[in-house]
PDB file of C-alpha atoms in Angstrom:
ATOM      1  CA  MET Q   1      -0.099  -0.041   0.034  1.00 62.00           C
ATOM      2  CA  LYS Q   2       2.715   2.507   0.880  1.00 72.00           C
ATOM      3  CA  LEU Q   3       4.657   1.619  -2.377  1.00 74.00           C
ATOM      4  CA  GLN Q   4       1.482   2.373  -4.349  1.00 79.00           C
ATOM      5  CA  LYS Q   5       1.140   5.771  -2.576  1.00 78.00           C
ATOM      6  CA  GLU Q   6       4.720   6.550  -3.493  1.00 82.00           C
ATOM      7  CA  LYS Q   7       3.991   5.836  -6.983  1.00 83.00           C
ATOM      8  CA  ILE Q   8       0.935   7.970  -7.033  1.00 82.00           C
ATOM      9  CA  LYS Q   9       2.901  10.784  -5.496  1.00 82.00           C
ATOM     10  CA  GLU Q  10       5.635  10.353  -8.130  1.00 87.00           C
ATOM     11  CA  LYS Q  11       3.114  10.475 -10.923  1.00 85.00           C
ATOM     12  CA  LEU Q  12       1.400  13.508  -9.338  1.00 86.00           C
ATOM     13  CA  ALA Q  13       4.778  15.300  -9.237  1.00 88.00           C
ATOM     14  CA  ASN Q  14       5.400  14.531 -12.953  1.00 89.00           C
ATOM     15  CA  LEU Q  15       1.909  15.791 -13.836  1.00 88.00           C
ATOM     16  CA  ARG Q  16       2.627  18.908 -11.953  1.00 88.00           C
ATOM     17  CA  ASN Q  17       5.805  19.473 -13.779  1.00 91.00           C
ATOM     18  CA  ASN Q  18       3.959  19.012 -17.187  1.00 90.00           C
ATOM     19  CA  GLN Q  19       1.467  21.347 -16.078  1.00 91.00           C
ATOM     20  CA  THR Q  20       4.253  23.951 -15.488  1.00 93.00           C
ATOM     21  CA  HIS Q  21       5.508  23.347 -19.067  1.00 94.00           C
ATOM     22  CA  THR Q  22       2.083  23.627 -20.521  1.00 92.00           C
ATOM     23  CA  TRP Q  23       1.385  26.826 -18.623  1.00 93.00           C
ATOM     24  CA  THR Q  24       4.639  28.413 -19.960  1.00 94.00           C
ATOM     25  CA  ALA Q  25       3.779  27.142 -23.505  1.00 94.00           C
ATOM     26  CA  MET Q  26       0.438  28.971 -23.107  1.00 94.00           C
ATOM     27  CA  LEU Q  27       1.852  32.165 -21.933  1.00 95.00           C
ATOM     28  CA  VAL Q  28       4.597  32.350 -24.869  1.00 95.00           C
ATOM     29  CA  THR Q  29       1.840  31.514 -27.336  1.00 94.00           C
ATOM     30  CA  ILE Q  30      -0.681  34.074 -26.314  1.00 94.00           C
ATOM     31  CA  SER Q  31       2.054  36.691 -25.899  1.00 94.00           C
ATOM     32  CA  GLY Q  32       3.278  35.982 -29.462  1.00 92.00           C
ATOM     33  CA  SER Q  33      -0.117  36.102 -30.786  1.00 91.00           C
ATOM     34  CA  LEU Q  34      -0.921  39.434 -29.010  1.00 90.00           C
ATOM     35  CA  THR Q  35       2.254  40.850 -30.494  1.00 90.00           C
ATOM     36  CA  LEU Q  36       1.220  39.808 -33.974  1.00 87.00           C
ATOM     37  CA  LEU Q  37      -2.120  41.445 -33.389  1.00 84.00           C
ATOM     38  CA  GLN Q  38      -0.298  44.858 -33.626  1.00 86.00           C
ATOM     39  CA  SER Q  39       0.617  44.371 -37.188  1.00 83.00           C
ATOM     40  CA  LEU Q  40      -2.096  42.456 -39.005  1.00 82.00           C
ATOM     41  CA  GLU Q  41      -1.572  44.160 -42.290  1.00 86.00           C
ATOM     42  CA  LYS Q  42       0.453  41.299 -43.825  1.00 87.00           C
ATOM     43  CA  PHE Q  43      -1.469  38.091 -44.496  1.00 89.00           C
ATOM     44  CA  MET Q  44       1.215  35.916 -42.955  1.00 90.00           C
ATOM     45  CA  ASN Q  45       0.730  37.639 -39.666  1.00 88.00           C
ATOM     46  CA  LYS Q  46      -3.071  37.005 -39.877  1.00 89.00           C
ATOM     47  CA  ILE Q  47      -2.301  33.331 -40.446  1.00 92.00           C
ATOM     48  CA  LEU Q  48       0.317  33.105 -37.725  1.00 91.00           C
ATOM     49  CA  PHE Q  49      -2.090  34.998 -35.307  1.00 92.00           C
ATOM     50  CA  SER Q  50      -4.853  32.633 -36.151  1.00 93.00           C
ATOM     51  CA  ILE Q  51      -2.710  29.526 -35.517  1.00 95.00           C
ATOM     52  CA  GLY Q  52      -1.427  31.078 -32.231  1.00 94.00           C
ATOM     53  CA  ILE Q  53      -4.873  31.483 -30.957  1.00 95.00           C
ATOM     54  CA  LEU Q  54      -5.839  27.964 -31.941  1.00 96.00           C
ATOM     55  CA  LEU Q  55      -2.845  26.668 -30.236  1.00 96.00           C
ATOM     56  CA  PHE Q  56      -3.567  28.660 -27.130  1.00 95.00           C
ATOM     57  CA  ILE Q  57      -7.127  27.125 -27.017  1.00 96.00           C
ATOM     58  CA  ILE Q  58      -5.563  23.614 -27.432  1.00 96.00           C
ATOM     59  CA  LEU Q  59      -3.132  24.043 -24.581  1.00 94.00           C
ATOM     60  CA  LEU Q  60      -5.695  25.608 -22.455  1.00 94.00           C
ATOM     61  CA  TYR Q  61      -7.936  22.538 -22.930  1.00 94.00           C
ATOM     62  CA  ILE Q  62      -4.977  20.091 -22.117  1.00 92.00           C
ATOM     63  CA  TYR Q  63      -4.254  22.342 -19.008  1.00 92.00           C
ATOM     64  CA  LEU Q  64      -7.610  22.101 -17.712  1.00 91.00           C
ATOM     65  CA  ASN Q  65      -7.950  18.433 -18.259  1.00 92.00           C
ATOM     66  CA  ARG Q  66      -4.646  17.625 -16.487  1.00 89.00           C
ATOM     67  CA  ASN Q  67      -5.631  19.905 -13.699  1.00 88.00           C
ATOM     68  CA  GLU Q  68      -8.894  18.050 -13.089  1.00 89.00           C
ATOM     69  CA  PHE Q  69      -6.955  14.805 -13.283  1.00 86.00           C
ATOM     70  CA  ILE Q  70      -4.618  16.059 -10.668  1.00 85.00           C
ATOM     71  CA  GLU Q  71      -7.427  16.910  -8.438  1.00 87.00           C
ATOM     72  CA  LYS Q  72      -8.821  13.364  -8.656  1.00 85.00           C
ATOM     73  CA  ILE Q  73      -5.475  11.946  -7.570  1.00 82.00           C
ATOM     74  CA  ILE Q  74      -5.147  14.256  -4.704  1.00 82.00           C
ATOM     75  CA  GLN Q  75      -8.624  13.033  -3.552  1.00 85.00           C
ATOM     76  CA  LYS Q  76      -7.520   9.449  -4.123  1.00 78.00           C
ATOM     77  CA  ILE Q  77      -4.446  10.140  -1.804  1.00 77.00           C
ATOM     78  CA  GLU Q  78      -6.513  11.903   0.692  1.00 77.00           C
ATOM     79  CA  ASP Q  79      -8.963   8.903   0.925  1.00 71.00           C
TER      80      ASP Q  79
END
């Protein structure tokens, strides 16, 4: 039982580490997209802005799903 709890804690630490990387990627992506928003005269900037917003939404979805999964693991540890 104790070994299983240690495995769960290790998995939780890895998930939190992944959450940090996902959060950083989200911030970089939205910052770049907002920078491109200032100069939408060029067609390429419009495409890159659209891709950036789409990527941000995907990363946000991943972040929120993992966050929910982490909460379930924490509840499992507390029980």
